Amino acid sequence: MGHMGESLAAERRYDAFLSYARADDPDFRQALVDGLDRAGRRVWFDREAMPNCGTTFGQEIRQAIETSDRLILLAGPAAMSSGYVAQEWGYADDIGKPVVPVAHAVAFRDLPDRLRHYHGVDARRRTVDAVVAELARLLAEPVRPLGPCFHLPHRPPHARDRPELLEHLSSALLPDRMRPEDAGRAPRVTALYGLPGVGKSTLAAAFASAVRTRRVFSDGVAWLAGGPGFRPLATARELLRLAAPGAHLPGSDGEVDVALAAALGGRELLIVLDDVRDPDPVLPFVTALGPCGQALLTTLDQAVATALGAVEIAVDQLDDDAARGLLADWAGRSRQRCGRPRPD
Ligand SMILES: Nc1ncnc2c1ncn2[C@@H]1O[C@H](COP(=O)(O)OP(=O)(O)O)[C@@H](O)[C@H]1O
Ligand SMILES: [Mg+2]
């Protein structure tokens, strides 16, 4: 413990990386930096001192973000139209560093969609001292760890994002982090249903591996293969071995329900049951979950979703534009050339 704890502590050097555009109110920025410094918070804001003058997104910036617990985004008008600011917060989000948007001379609704779920600080019509106090309080809170991934399939090459479906999944499966009292109220099963090959499994994997998802499910996200040969006993044993180390493993089919319920009820766990053919054998997995657990299943058969009382989300094939883009990427050509009918 001691050795690892020390090296981790030595690596963690900043409470926050400050991302900003120089053109946005320098006095406000300086007052924030000074205020956080007085509050004992370590903030990295040194970009201007660097050789590239803060116009490129290099290794140094990456490292500074990696060694910070969070990224504070000073969201002024210039920052919101700056490509390198977007690279900074995008990178932080990609690697699981929470972003704290400080809305300064912009409205929250003008922030990019990807930042909507973060807890922001409203700096409009407030004193700098009040903003500093709120930020200092926020930075003092420990960052929730990301849950480990168990058996998640890799993202396919040239994967297309499906933001609307992902958003649908987020609202069904992720509690609003500002309201912990809602955590237990969401339904515990959500199902993606649709024809073979429309991308249900790919979508489930993209959702399950997202940083935002993993932060909610700190005990892990586990991928359980269903299909026609689904074996509840072997699957339960594997799940418990991974996500509940030390738990009693069931020795027979008859023990599966009790063993799962005993081990999983208190966990922040997402289980993905992929390609469920029959509701009965997966039921013990779903009912074992407690208020902080969720199940996401994919199925060809809407009746399976209905039988399990799931929130049902229909998945259709990629739209034409996305499909053409995918083909073009595979073929290594431009989208236009792929989509255009032949002139002859
Ligand atoms: N969003 C996507 N972008 C790129 N390829 C995709 C996407 N969704 C699915 N695919 C590809 O389409 C095929 C079928 O997807 P899959 O998720 O297995 O479908 P389903 O689970 O609905 O049968 C796979 O080869 C997968 O890599
Ligand atoms: Mg599938």
Short mmCIF file of C-alpha atoms and ligand atoms in Angstrom, two decimals:
data_model
loop_
_atom_site.label_atom_id
_atom_site.label_comp_id
_atom_site.label_asym_id
_atom_site.label_seq_id
_atom_site.Cartn_x
_atom_site.Cartn_y
_atom_site.Cartn_z
CA MET A 1 0.00 0.00 0.00
CA GLY A 2 2.63 2.48 1.19
CA HIS A 3 4.77 2.42 -1.89
CA MET A 4 1.99 2.70 -4.42
CA GLY A 5 0.18 5.33 -2.35
CA GLU A 6 3.30 7.47 -2.29
CA SER A 7 3.96 7.31 -5.99
CA LEU A 8 0.35 8.14 -6.77
CA ALA A 9 0.47 11.06 -4.37
CA ALA A 10 3.68 12.31 -5.95
CA GLU A 11 2.08 12.23 -9.40
CA ARG A 12 -1.04 14.15 -8.41
CA ARG A 13 0.23 17.65 -8.57
CA TYR A 14 -2.67 19.98 -9.38
CA ASP A 15 -6.23 20.35 -8.19
CA ALA A 16 -7.19 21.77 -11.56
CA PHE A 17 -5.95 22.66 -15.00
CA LEU A 18 -7.29 26.04 -16.07
CA SER A 19 -8.43 26.16 -19.69
CA TYR A 20 -9.17 29.60 -21.10
CA ALA A 21 -8.79 31.92 -24.05
CA ARG A 22 -6.58 34.92 -23.52
CA ALA A 23 -9.08 37.28 -25.08
CA ASP A 24 -11.67 36.51 -22.38
CA ASP A 25 -11.59 38.98 -19.45
CA PRO A 26 -8.02 38.66 -18.09
CA ASP A 27 -8.89 40.48 -14.85
CA PHE A 28 -11.55 37.94 -13.99
CA ARG A 29 -9.15 35.11 -14.77
CA GLN A 30 -6.38 36.59 -12.63
CA ALA A 31 -8.77 37.20 -9.75
CA LEU A 32 -9.87 33.55 -9.92
CA VAL A 33 -6.32 32.26 -10.01
CA ASP A 34 -5.30 34.47 -7.08
CA GLY A 35 -8.40 33.56 -5.10
CA LEU A 36 -7.92 29.82 -5.60
CA ASP A 37 -4.28 30.19 -4.66
CA ARG A 38 -5.26 31.91 -1.42
CA ALA A 39 -7.73 29.11 -0.77
CA GLY A 40 -4.85 26.65 -0.99
CA ARG A 41 -5.84 25.12 -4.35
CA ARG A 42 -3.15 24.29 -6.88
CA VAL A 43 -4.15 25.41 -10.35
CA TRP A 44 -2.17 24.89 -13.57
CA PHE A 45 -2.53 27.92 -15.82
CA ASP A 46 0.92 28.27 -17.19
CA ARG A 47 0.16 27.91 -20.85
CA GLU A 48 1.34 31.39 -21.76
CA ALA A 49 4.79 30.71 -20.38
CA MET A 50 5.24 27.78 -22.72
CA PRO A 51 7.31 27.86 -25.89
CA ASN A 52 4.30 27.54 -28.20
CA CYS A 53 2.41 30.34 -26.48
CA GLY A 54 -0.64 28.24 -26.01
CA THR A 55 -1.64 27.76 -29.59
CA THR A 56 -0.90 24.07 -30.00
CA PHE A 57 -2.06 21.08 -28.10
CA GLY A 58 1.20 19.40 -27.29
CA GLN A 59 2.60 16.83 -24.97
CA GLU A 60 3.15 19.34 -22.19
CA ILE A 61 -0.50 20.32 -22.10
CA ARG A 62 -1.57 16.71 -22.15
CA GLN A 63 0.71 15.96 -19.24
CA ALA A 64 -0.52 18.95 -17.27
CA ILE A 65 -4.12 17.75 -17.75
CA GLU A 66 -3.15 14.24 -16.78
CA THR A 67 -1.57 15.44 -13.55
CA SER A 68 -4.60 17.54 -12.60
CA ASP A 69 -7.68 16.21 -10.85
CA ARG A 70 -10.08 18.36 -12.83
CA LEU A 71 -10.19 20.88 -15.64
CA ILE A 72 -11.74 24.29 -15.02
CA LEU A 73 -13.06 25.72 -18.25
CA LEU A 74 -13.39 29.50 -18.22
CA ALA A 75 -16.27 29.56 -20.64
CA GLY A 76 -16.19 33.03 -22.11
CA PRO A 77 -17.08 33.84 -25.73
CA ALA A 78 -13.49 33.55 -26.99
CA ALA A 79 -12.93 30.23 -25.23
CA MET A 80 -16.10 28.84 -26.75
CA SER A 81 -14.88 29.56 -30.25
CA SER A 82 -11.31 28.42 -29.64
CA GLY A 83 -10.21 25.12 -31.13
CA TYR A 84 -7.40 24.57 -28.67
CA VAL A 85 -9.60 25.22 -25.66
CA ALA A 86 -11.97 22.60 -27.08
CA GLN A 87 -9.03 20.21 -27.44
CA GLU A 88 -8.10 20.76 -23.81
CA TRP A 89 -11.48 20.07 -22.29
CA GLY A 90 -12.14 17.33 -24.85
CA TYR A 91 -8.96 15.58 -23.81
CA ALA A 92 -9.82 15.93 -20.12
CA ASP A 93 -13.25 14.46 -20.77
CA ASP A 94 -11.76 11.63 -22.85
CA ILE A 95 -9.41 10.52 -20.11
CA GLY A 96 -11.93 10.88 -17.33
CA LYS A 97 -11.01 14.20 -15.73
CA PRO A 98 -14.15 16.03 -14.69
CA VAL A 99 -14.65 19.38 -16.38
CA VAL A 100 -15.95 22.32 -14.35
CA PRO A 101 -17.38 24.89 -16.75
CA VAL A 102 -17.42 28.41 -15.33
CA ALA A 103 -20.02 30.29 -17.29
CA HIS A 104 -18.68 33.79 -17.66
CA ALA A 105 -20.38 36.07 -20.18
CA VAL A 106 -22.00 33.01 -21.81
CA ALA A 107 -25.11 31.05 -20.85
CA PHE A 108 -25.01 27.40 -19.82
CA ARG A 109 -27.31 26.54 -22.69
CA ASP A 110 -24.64 27.75 -25.12
CA LEU A 111 -22.11 25.20 -23.85
CA PRO A 112 -21.45 22.18 -26.09
CA ASP A 113 -23.74 19.19 -25.48
CA ARG A 114 -20.87 17.14 -24.25
CA LEU A 115 -20.46 19.46 -21.26
CA ARG A 116 -24.10 19.64 -20.25
CA HIS A 117 -23.99 16.97 -17.58
CA TYR A 118 -21.10 18.52 -15.68
CA HIS A 119 -21.73 20.59 -12.61
CA GLY A 120 -21.02 24.13 -13.75
CA VAL A 121 -20.40 27.34 -11.83
CA ASP A 122 -22.38 30.37 -12.82
CA ALA A 123 -20.11 33.41 -12.79
CA ARG A 124 -22.59 35.86 -14.25
CA ARG A 125 -23.89 38.55 -11.91
CA ARG A 126 -21.85 37.22 -9.00
CA THR A 127 -18.78 38.52 -7.23
CA VAL A 128 -15.46 36.89 -7.97
CA ASP A 129 -15.19 35.99 -4.29
CA ALA A 130 -18.42 34.01 -4.45
CA VAL A 131 -17.22 32.18 -7.57
CA VAL A 132 -13.85 31.44 -5.98
CA ALA A 133 -15.52 30.12 -2.84
CA GLU A 134 -17.73 27.75 -4.84
CA LEU A 135 -14.82 26.54 -6.98
CA ALA A 136 -12.59 26.04 -3.96
CA ARG A 137 -15.32 23.95 -2.32
CA LEU A 138 -15.79 21.91 -5.47
CA LEU A 139 -12.08 21.28 -5.93
CA ALA A 140 -11.84 20.04 -2.35
CA GLU A 141 -14.27 17.20 -3.09
CA PRO A 142 -12.61 13.94 -4.07
CA VAL A 143 -13.12 12.91 -7.70
CA ARG A 144 -15.16 9.76 -8.04
CA PRO A 145 -13.09 6.92 -9.43
CA LEU A 146 -13.97 5.39 -12.80
CA GLY A 147 -15.44 1.91 -12.55
CA PRO A 148 -13.38 -0.85 -14.16
CA CYS A 149 -14.54 -2.45 -17.42
CA PHE A 150 -15.02 -6.19 -17.51
CA HIS A 151 -15.05 -7.91 -20.91
CA LEU A 152 -16.25 -4.86 -22.84
CA PRO A 153 -15.82 -5.34 -26.59
CA HIS A 154 -13.60 -2.89 -28.42
CA ARG A 155 -15.00 -0.08 -30.47
CA PRO A 156 -15.19 -1.12 -34.13
CA PRO A 157 -12.91 0.67 -36.59
CA HIS A 158 -14.44 3.81 -38.10
CA ALA A 159 -17.25 3.75 -35.54
CA ARG A 160 -19.97 6.35 -36.05
CA ASP A 161 -21.23 8.14 -32.96
CA ARG A 162 -24.95 7.90 -32.40
CA PRO A 163 -25.48 10.88 -30.08
CA GLU A 164 -29.26 10.73 -29.92
CA LEU A 165 -29.33 7.10 -28.90
CA LEU A 166 -26.51 7.65 -26.42
CA GLU A 167 -28.43 10.53 -24.90
CA HIS A 168 -31.48 8.31 -24.64
CA LEU A 169 -29.40 5.72 -22.80
CA SER A 170 -27.94 8.36 -20.50
CA SER A 171 -31.31 9.63 -19.46
CA ALA A 172 -32.57 6.11 -18.82
CA LEU A 173 -29.53 4.77 -17.01
CA LEU A 174 -27.56 7.60 -15.44
CA PRO A 175 -28.93 9.43 -12.45
CA ASP A 176 -28.61 13.18 -12.53
CA ARG A 177 -25.47 13.59 -10.52
CA MET A 178 -26.77 16.74 -8.94
CA ARG A 179 -29.59 14.85 -7.29
CA PRO A 180 -28.30 11.74 -5.54
CA GLU A 181 -31.73 11.10 -4.04
CA ASP A 182 -32.90 10.16 -7.55
CA ALA A 183 -30.35 7.39 -7.88
CA GLY A 184 -32.66 4.64 -6.72
CA ARG A 185 -35.72 5.78 -8.58
CA ALA A 186 -34.73 5.12 -12.14
CA PRO A 187 -35.93 1.86 -13.66
CA ARG A 188 -33.29 -0.81 -13.37
CA VAL A 189 -33.55 -2.34 -16.84
CA THR A 190 -33.16 -0.69 -20.19
CA ALA A 191 -33.30 -2.60 -23.46
CA LEU A 192 -32.01 -1.82 -26.93
CA TYR A 193 -34.05 -3.77 -29.43
CA GLY A 194 -33.94 -4.02 -33.19
CA LEU A 195 -33.03 -6.17 -36.16
CA PRO A 196 -29.74 -8.07 -36.35
CA GLY A 197 -26.84 -5.90 -37.44
CA VAL A 198 -28.37 -2.49 -36.72
CA GLY A 199 -25.68 -1.74 -34.14
CA LYS A 200 -27.27 -2.58 -30.77
CA SER A 201 -24.20 -4.27 -29.30
CA THR A 202 -21.89 -1.56 -30.63
CA LEU A 203 -24.05 1.13 -29.08
CA ALA A 204 -24.30 -0.70 -25.75
CA ALA A 205 -20.51 -1.04 -25.66
CA ALA A 206 -19.99 2.63 -26.52
CA PHE A 207 -22.32 3.67 -23.72
CA ALA A 208 -20.85 1.23 -21.20
CA SER A 209 -17.28 2.32 -21.82
CA ALA A 210 -17.96 6.06 -21.73
CA VAL A 211 -16.24 7.98 -18.96
CA ARG A 212 -19.50 9.47 -17.81
CA THR A 213 -20.99 5.99 -17.40
CA ARG A 214 -17.96 4.60 -15.63
CA ARG A 215 -17.98 7.45 -13.15
CA VAL A 216 -21.52 6.58 -12.11
CA PHE A 217 -20.83 2.84 -11.82
CA SER A 218 -17.74 2.87 -9.63
CA ASP A 219 -17.83 -0.91 -8.99
CA GLY A 220 -17.62 -1.53 -12.70
CA VAL A 221 -19.37 -2.17 -15.97
CA ALA A 222 -19.58 -5.81 -16.96
CA TRP A 223 -20.38 -7.28 -20.34
CA LEU A 224 -22.21 -10.60 -20.23
CA ALA A 225 -22.68 -12.51 -23.46
CA GLY A 226 -26.17 -13.88 -23.97
CA GLY A 227 -27.12 -15.60 -27.19
CA PRO A 228 -28.90 -18.92 -27.63
CA GLY A 229 -26.42 -20.77 -25.42
CA PHE A 230 -26.69 -18.46 -22.40
CA ARG A 231 -25.60 -20.27 -19.25
CA PRO A 232 -26.75 -18.49 -16.09
CA LEU A 233 -24.54 -20.41 -13.67
CA ALA A 234 -21.26 -19.88 -15.51
CA THR A 235 -22.18 -16.28 -16.24
CA ALA A 236 -23.06 -15.57 -12.60
CA ARG A 237 -19.81 -17.07 -11.39
CA GLU A 238 -17.78 -15.03 -13.83
CA LEU A 239 -19.63 -11.83 -12.96
CA LEU A 240 -19.13 -12.34 -9.23
CA ARG A 241 -15.49 -13.25 -9.65
CA LEU A 242 -14.88 -9.98 -11.50
CA ALA A 243 -17.20 -7.48 -9.89
CA ALA A 244 -17.60 -8.83 -6.37
CA PRO A 245 -14.28 -10.40 -5.39
CA GLY A 246 -14.61 -12.59 -2.34
CA ALA A 247 -18.34 -13.15 -2.82
CA HIS A 248 -19.77 -16.64 -2.42
CA LEU A 249 -19.94 -18.32 -5.84
CA PRO A 250 -23.05 -20.34 -6.61
CA GLY A 251 -22.43 -24.06 -7.04
CA SER A 252 -25.62 -24.90 -8.90
CA ASP A 253 -28.33 -23.23 -10.96
CA GLY A 254 -30.57 -23.19 -7.91
CA GLU A 255 -28.14 -20.96 -6.01
CA VAL A 256 -27.72 -18.32 -8.70
CA ASP A 257 -30.46 -15.93 -7.51
CA VAL A 258 -29.39 -15.90 -3.90
CA ALA A 259 -25.68 -15.59 -4.62
CA LEU A 260 -26.20 -12.72 -7.05
CA ALA A 261 -28.59 -10.87 -4.77
CA ALA A 262 -26.28 -11.23 -1.76
CA ALA A 263 -23.28 -9.87 -3.63
CA LEU A 264 -24.68 -7.24 -5.97
CA GLY A 265 -27.40 -5.47 -4.02
CA GLY A 266 -25.13 -2.75 -2.63
CA ARG A 267 -22.97 -2.21 -5.69
CA GLU A 268 -22.69 0.61 -8.19
CA LEU A 269 -22.61 -1.75 -11.11
CA LEU A 270 -23.80 -1.73 -14.71
CA ILE A 271 -24.33 -5.13 -16.29
CA VAL A 272 -24.79 -5.36 -20.02
CA LEU A 273 -26.59 -8.51 -21.12
CA ASP A 274 -25.91 -8.78 -24.81
CA ASP A 275 -28.28 -10.57 -27.17
CA VAL A 276 -30.88 -11.80 -24.70
CA ARG A 277 -33.15 -14.44 -26.24
CA ASP A 278 -35.21 -15.45 -23.26
CA PRO A 279 -36.16 -13.28 -20.26
CA ASP A 280 -36.26 -16.04 -17.64
CA PRO A 281 -32.58 -16.95 -17.31
CA VAL A 282 -31.51 -13.29 -17.10
CA LEU A 283 -34.11 -12.32 -14.52
CA PRO A 284 -31.90 -13.18 -11.48
CA PHE A 285 -29.22 -10.83 -12.81
CA VAL A 286 -31.67 -7.98 -13.07
CA THR A 287 -33.44 -8.49 -9.78
CA ALA A 288 -30.13 -8.84 -7.88
CA LEU A 289 -29.26 -5.21 -8.56
CA GLY A 290 -29.84 -2.69 -5.83
CA PRO A 291 -30.65 1.02 -6.05
CA CYS A 292 -27.24 1.87 -7.55
CA GLY A 293 -27.13 -0.93 -10.09
CA GLN A 294 -28.52 -0.97 -13.62
CA ALA A 295 -28.95 -3.52 -16.37
CA LEU A 296 -28.75 -2.76 -20.06
CA LEU A 297 -29.74 -5.47 -22.47
CA THR A 298 -29.73 -5.86 -26.20
CA THR A 299 -32.27 -8.08 -27.89
CA LEU A 300 -33.79 -8.86 -31.26
CA ASP A 301 -37.13 -9.34 -29.64
CA GLN A 302 -39.07 -6.46 -28.19
CA ALA A 303 -41.18 -8.96 -26.21
CA VAL A 304 -38.09 -9.86 -24.16
CA ALA A 305 -37.71 -6.21 -23.17
CA THR A 306 -41.36 -5.94 -22.28
CA ALA A 307 -41.31 -9.14 -20.20
CA LEU A 308 -38.45 -7.71 -18.12
CA GLY A 309 -40.21 -4.39 -17.58
CA ALA A 310 -37.43 -2.56 -19.39
CA VAL A 311 -37.32 0.96 -20.72
CA GLU A 312 -37.45 0.11 -24.42
CA ILE A 313 -35.24 1.88 -26.93
CA ALA A 314 -35.62 1.00 -30.60
CA VAL A 315 -32.44 0.92 -32.68
CA ASP A 316 -32.66 1.43 -36.44
CA GLN A 317 -29.93 1.07 -38.97
CA LEU A 318 -27.52 3.99 -39.40
CA ASP A 319 -29.01 6.77 -41.50
CA ASP A 320 -27.83 7.08 -45.09
CA ASP A 321 -25.33 9.80 -44.41
CA ALA A 322 -23.69 7.94 -41.53
CA ALA A 323 -23.66 4.72 -43.56
CA ARG A 324 -22.00 6.48 -46.50
CA GLY A 325 -19.44 8.03 -44.17
CA LEU A 326 -18.69 4.62 -42.72
CA LEU A 327 -18.23 3.09 -46.17
CA ALA A 328 -16.03 5.97 -47.22
CA ASP A 329 -13.84 5.52 -44.15
CA TRP A 330 -13.50 1.83 -44.82
CA ALA A 331 -12.66 2.47 -48.44
CA GLY A 332 -10.35 5.34 -47.51
CA ARG A 333 -12.14 7.75 -49.83
CA SER A 334 -14.12 10.92 -49.43
CA ARG A 335 -17.75 10.77 -48.44
CA GLN A 336 -18.89 12.72 -51.51
CA ARG A 337 -17.42 10.23 -53.91
CA CYS A 338 -19.06 7.34 -52.11
CA GLY A 339 -22.48 8.89 -52.04
CA ARG A 340 -22.79 10.25 -55.55
CA PRO A 341 -24.58 8.18 -58.15
CA ARG A 342 -22.54 7.37 -61.24
CA PRO A 343 -23.03 9.88 -64.02
CA ASP A 344 -23.42 7.18 -66.71
N1 LIG B 1 -22.01 3.04 -34.93
C1 LIG B 1 -21.31 2.20 -35.71
N2 LIG B 1 -20.26 2.61 -36.43
C2 LIG B 1 -19.59 1.77 -37.19
N3 LIG B 1 -19.85 0.47 -37.33
C3 LIG B 1 -20.88 -0.02 -36.63
C4 LIG B 1 -21.67 0.82 -35.80
N4 LIG B 1 -22.64 0.08 -35.23
C5 LIG B 1 -22.46 -1.16 -35.70
N5 LIG B 1 -21.40 -1.23 -36.53
C6 LIG B 1 -20.93 -2.44 -37.21
O1 LIG B 1 -22.05 -3.11 -37.73
C7 LIG B 1 -21.99 -4.50 -37.43
C8 LIG B 1 -23.19 -4.90 -36.60
O2 LIG B 1 -23.20 -4.19 -35.38
P1 LIG B 1 -23.69 -4.84 -34.02
O3 LIG B 1 -23.52 -3.81 -32.97
O4 LIG B 1 -23.03 -6.15 -33.80
O5 LIG B 1 -25.23 -5.05 -34.35
P2 LIG B 1 -26.36 -5.79 -33.51
O6 LIG B 1 -25.87 -5.97 -32.13
O7 LIG B 1 -27.56 -4.88 -33.59
O8 LIG B 1 -26.62 -7.08 -34.22
C9 LIG B 1 -20.66 -4.71 -36.71
O9 LIG B 1 -19.71 -5.14 -37.66
C10 LIG B 1 -20.31 -3.35 -36.17
O10 LIG B 1 -18.92 -3.19 -36.09
MG MG B 2 -25.49 -7.76 -31.11
#
